[in-house]
Every structure is written in structure tokens, then in C-alpha cells.
Short mmCIF file of C-alpha atoms in Angstrom, two decimals:
data_model
loop_
_atom_site.label_atom_id
_atom_site.label_comp_id
_atom_site.label_asym_id
_atom_site.label_seq_id
_atom_site.Cartn_x
_atom_site.Cartn_y
_atom_site.Cartn_z
CA VAL A 1 115.12 89.94 79.79
CA ASN A 2 111.32 90.86 79.88
CA ARG A 3 110.96 89.71 76.30
CA VAL A 4 112.03 85.84 76.47
CA ILE A 5 108.86 84.45 75.59
CA PHE A 6 106.76 86.92 73.81
CA PRO A 7 108.69 89.14 71.45
CA ASN A 8 106.92 92.55 71.64
CA TYR A 9 105.10 94.20 74.89
CA LEU A 10 101.35 92.72 75.34
CA ASP A 11 99.80 96.54 76.16
CA ASP A 12 97.39 96.44 73.35
CA PHE A 13 95.32 93.02 75.06
CA PHE A 14 95.66 94.79 78.72
CA GLN A 15 94.34 98.40 77.00
CA ARG A 16 91.43 96.33 75.85
CA ILE A 17 90.99 95.15 79.63
CA ASP A 18 90.71 98.43 80.85
CA PHE A 19 88.70 99.51 78.00
CA ALA A 20 85.90 97.09 78.41
CA ILE A 21 85.50 97.79 81.87
CA PHE A 22 85.20 101.54 81.62
CA GLY A 23 84.95 102.43 78.01
CA TYR A 24 88.28 104.53 77.81
CA GLN A 25 91.80 104.29 78.92
CA PRO A 26 91.89 105.93 82.83
CA ALA A 27 95.39 105.37 82.74
CA GLU A 28 95.47 108.22 80.10
CA VAL A 29 91.79 110.11 81.29
CA TRP A 30 92.08 110.63 84.88
CA GLY A 31 95.64 112.39 85.34
CA GLN A 32 94.31 114.44 82.64
CA LEU A 33 90.96 114.99 83.42
CA TYR A 34 91.26 115.86 87.19
CA ASP A 35 94.29 117.88 87.16
CA SER A 36 95.20 120.09 90.15
CA PHE A 37 97.84 120.94 92.33
CA LEU A 38 96.13 119.26 95.28
CA VAL A 39 94.95 116.02 93.76
CA GLN A 40 98.31 115.49 91.62
CA GLU A 41 100.07 116.18 94.78
CA LEU A 42 98.12 114.06 96.97
CA PHE A 43 98.22 111.38 94.41
CA HIS A 44 101.97 110.93 93.80
CA PHE A 45 102.65 111.57 97.65
CA ALA A 46 100.76 108.30 97.69
CA TYR A 47 102.89 106.75 95.26
CA PHE A 48 105.96 107.98 96.56
CA SER A 49 104.94 106.51 100.06
CA TYR A 50 105.51 102.78 99.05
CA TYR A 51 109.64 104.26 99.07
CA PRO A 52 109.75 105.10 102.85
CA MET A 53 107.19 102.84 103.63
CA ILE A 54 109.51 99.33 102.85
CA PHE A 55 112.11 101.22 105.13
CA GLY A 56 110.49 102.47 107.74
CA VAL A 57 107.83 99.47 108.74
CA SER A 58 111.05 97.06 107.97
CA LEU A 59 112.93 99.03 110.63
CA ALA A 60 110.81 99.35 113.59
CA PHE A 61 110.34 94.83 112.80
CA TYR A 62 114.35 95.04 113.31
CA ILE A 63 114.15 97.38 116.31
CA LYS A 64 110.58 95.97 117.93
CA ASP A 65 110.65 92.39 116.82
CA ARG A 66 113.36 90.69 115.21
CA GLN A 67 111.91 87.26 114.85
CA TYR A 68 109.07 88.71 112.84
CA PHE A 69 111.27 91.09 110.85
CA HIS A 70 113.05 87.97 108.94
CA LYS A 71 109.92 86.60 108.14
CA GLN A 72 108.52 89.80 106.92
CA ILE A 73 111.50 90.60 105.00
CA PHE A 74 111.05 87.07 103.34
CA MET A 75 107.71 87.48 102.37
CA ILE A 76 108.65 90.75 100.50
CA THR A 77 111.24 89.15 98.70
CA PHE A 78 109.21 86.59 97.99
CA LEU A 79 106.64 88.77 96.55
CA PHE A 80 109.34 90.89 94.60
CA TYR A 81 110.80 87.68 93.10
CA SER A 82 107.37 86.30 91.79
CA CYS A 83 106.24 89.75 90.30
CA TYR A 84 109.92 89.66 88.65
CA LEU A 85 109.41 86.14 86.73
CA ILE A 86 105.84 87.25 85.72
CA TYR A 87 107.45 90.11 84.47
CA MET A 88 110.09 88.18 81.96
CA VAL A 89 106.98 86.16 80.31
CA LEU A 90 104.29 88.65 80.43
CA PRO A 91 106.02 91.72 79.46
CA VAL A 92 103.98 95.15 79.96
CA VAL A 93 104.99 98.58 79.75
CA GLY A 94 101.70 100.38 81.61
CA GLY A 95 100.03 103.40 80.85
CA ARG A 96 103.28 105.11 79.76
CA ALA A 97 102.46 102.96 76.60
CA LEU A 98 99.89 105.07 75.70
CA PRO A 99 100.60 108.10 73.39
CA GLY A 100 102.33 111.47 74.99
CA LEU A 101 102.11 109.65 78.57
CA THR A 102 105.64 108.70 79.17
CA GLU A 103 106.39 112.60 78.27
CA LEU A 104 104.06 113.38 80.78
CA THR A 105 105.32 111.56 84.20
CA LYS A 106 108.85 113.55 83.21
CA ILE A 107 107.42 117.26 83.53
CA TYR A 108 108.68 119.22 86.69
CA ARG A 109 105.70 120.73 87.83
CA TYR A 110 103.16 121.50 90.69
CA GLY A 111 104.98 120.52 94.47
CA PRO A 112 107.57 118.43 95.33
CA PHE A 113 106.14 114.75 95.47
CA THR A 114 105.28 115.27 91.59
CA LYS A 115 108.12 116.89 91.03
CA ILE A 116 110.25 114.13 93.02
CA MET A 117 108.49 111.18 90.85
CA ALA A 118 109.24 113.16 87.43
CA PHE A 119 112.97 113.47 88.94
CA ILE A 120 112.74 109.36 89.50
CA TYR A 121 111.04 108.82 86.19
CA ASN A 122 113.63 110.85 83.92
CA ARG A 123 116.20 108.95 85.65
CA SER A 124 114.87 105.30 85.25
CA THR A 125 115.50 102.65 82.62
CA HIS A 126 112.82 100.07 83.93
CA TRP A 127 110.26 99.16 80.88
CA GLY A 128 108.13 96.31 80.75
CA GLY A 129 106.95 95.86 84.60
CA ALA A 130 103.81 96.88 84.72
CA PHE A 131 101.19 93.20 85.26
CA PRO A 132 100.38 93.28 88.70
CA SER A 133 101.54 96.26 90.08
CA SER A 134 104.32 94.95 92.22
CA HIS A 135 104.21 98.73 93.79
CA VAL A 136 100.92 98.32 95.30
CA ALA A 137 101.71 94.16 96.11
CA VAL A 138 104.37 95.24 98.04
CA ALA A 139 102.66 98.41 99.67
CA MET A 140 99.01 96.06 100.46
CA LEU A 141 101.78 93.38 101.95
CA ILE A 142 103.28 95.81 104.13
CA SER A 143 100.27 97.86 104.99
CA PHE A 144 98.84 94.28 106.51
CA THR A 145 102.26 93.30 108.09
CA SER A 146 102.08 97.09 110.28
CA PHE A 147 98.78 95.38 111.84
CA ARG A 148 101.32 93.56 114.09
CA LEU A 149 103.21 97.00 115.01
CA SER A 150 99.90 98.73 115.88
CA LYS A 151 96.45 98.35 114.85
CA ARG A 152 95.94 102.36 113.91
CA LEU A 153 99.16 102.36 111.93
CA GLY A 154 98.04 99.72 109.80
CA TYR A 155 94.87 101.50 108.61
CA ILE A 156 96.23 104.33 108.11
CA LEU A 157 99.21 102.38 105.68
CA VAL A 158 96.00 100.27 104.18
CA SER A 159 94.23 103.66 103.35
CA ILE A 160 97.54 105.49 101.70
CA SER A 161 97.86 101.66 100.06
CA LEU A 162 94.57 101.78 98.54
CA LEU A 163 95.16 105.58 97.39
CA LEU A 164 98.39 104.05 95.83
CA SER A 165 96.05 101.67 94.11
CA LEU A 166 94.19 104.57 92.24
CA SER A 167 97.57 106.69 92.14
CA ILE A 168 99.24 104.58 89.42
CA VAL A 169 96.78 104.78 87.08
CA TYR A 170 96.19 108.45 87.90
CA CYS A 171 100.11 109.18 87.50
CA HIS A 172 99.56 107.06 84.14
CA TYR A 173 102.44 104.44 85.31
CA HIS A 174 100.13 101.34 84.80
CA TYR A 175 96.68 100.02 84.00
CA PHE A 176 93.76 99.89 86.30
CA ILE A 177 94.06 96.02 85.77
CA ASP A 178 97.64 96.07 87.56
CA ALA A 179 96.32 97.45 90.30
CA VAL A 180 93.56 95.09 90.90
CA PHE A 181 96.09 91.96 90.42
CA GLY A 182 98.32 94.15 92.55
CA ILE A 183 95.85 93.97 95.40
CA LEU A 184 95.16 90.61 94.77
CA PHE A 185 99.12 89.23 94.53
CA SER A 186 99.36 90.91 98.27
CA ILE A 187 96.86 88.88 99.70
CA ILE A 188 98.11 85.57 98.30
CA PHE A 189 101.39 86.01 99.44
CA PHE A 190 100.58 87.67 102.76
CA TYR A 191 99.38 84.13 103.41
CA LEU A 192 101.51 81.87 101.03
CA GLY A 193 104.54 83.75 102.19
CA ALA A 194 104.45 82.92 105.39
CA LYS A 195 103.29 79.59 104.93
CA VAL A 196 106.45 78.95 102.98
CA TYR A 197 108.53 80.73 105.35
CA GLU A 198 107.34 78.54 108.27
CA GLN A 199 107.97 75.45 106.21
CA LYS A 200 111.72 76.14 105.73
CA PRO A 201 114.23 74.15 107.96
CA VAL A 202 115.17 75.33 111.45
CA GLN A 203 118.34 76.84 111.24
CA PRO A 204 121.21 76.07 114.28
CA SER A 205 121.79 78.74 116.84
CA PRO A 206 125.36 80.47 115.85
CA ASN A 207 125.70 79.66 119.68
CA LEU A 208 124.64 76.03 119.60
CA HIS A 209 128.37 75.10 119.36
CA LYS A 210 129.84 77.27 121.64
CA GLU A 211 127.04 75.96 124.26
CA SER A 212 127.66 72.33 124.08
CA LEU A 213 131.55 73.09 124.77
#
């Protein structure tokens, strides 16, 4: 349903934005110009960290702070669905729309993290949900919430998320402008999600009726 308004993908427009900033396409150049085992593994690790980050931090809240867990999950979900609505209106493939880059993301090479991401993209059918980057937005939002668990953890996850913001371009998945707006969305929805959550009606305790008896 990602082309309900625009019949064609809008990648040309977003490619022009990146070109205006850099004078070239970073989604095409970075991953091929700085191509080495260590750099590839580092950036693919950063990109892959998005998946365990969602589960790990949420599980920690579930165990240590059940009340905030519900708020955190609401904020993440609110951000996800807001991104999905934008994907329906603004269909953008991302870096893989550039010639030859789809194939490059599917090559099994280097170490475990590069191969894991190649495995995922060889079996992935999603196409057209690049702006803004939900990977960046959600990872940064989770990093912000993790400060509630530990400042050290928060700084570590923010650092990884910033590296992830570059990795989505380096690994040919997104345009640079996708990362910029991903970070912007993380900040907006960290505050907006919390505010909306706090405005929802208080649900009665399931033990309320039992206690009254």
C-alpha cells in the first residue's frame, strides 16, 4: 500500500537532496570507497544492533520497571506506525534504488555481521519504506529511554545509534537525508510519545472489583 498517492517511487527527489549536500551519492560511494573487512563489519554490526536493542532494552524495562515498560512500548509503537503512514504517502526505496546497489547488499562476504545482513536482505520483500529511517528513529528513541536504566548504557547505545545512522548510508540501505530525519523523528517522538501516553485515560485495576467485594 506504499503507492496510494504517488504512483512512482520518489527516489530521484531524495537523491537530488543528497547530491546537493555532498556533490555525490554517499549511499553509493561510502560503502565502496571505504571497503575493508573491519569497516564493513563495524557498520554492519551497528546496523544489526538495532534488532537486539529493541528486545534487550524492552526486556530490561519489563523486568526492572514494569510501569515504564508500558510507556516505552507505546512510544516505540507510536513512532513505528507514524513512520509507516509516511511510507504510504512518500514511497522511497533508498540507496538500493541506485544502479547495482541492491545486488551489493545481497553478497555474502567478510565476517558474520555483513553476512547476517546479506542473509536478511536476500530474504526481505520490503521495498519503499526509507524516509525517514525507522531504524535510526527507533534506535535513537530506545537509546534515550535507556538512560532511565543506566547512564553508562544510555551513552553506549547513543554512540551505537549514531554509528547506525551512518551505517544505513554506508551499507547502501538509505540516503543521508533519511538518517537526518530519523534522528529528528526520534527526538520529536521521545517527547510527543510520552506526552500522548500520559494523556490516555487511566485504566481501572483488574483487582478493583475484587477488592470492593
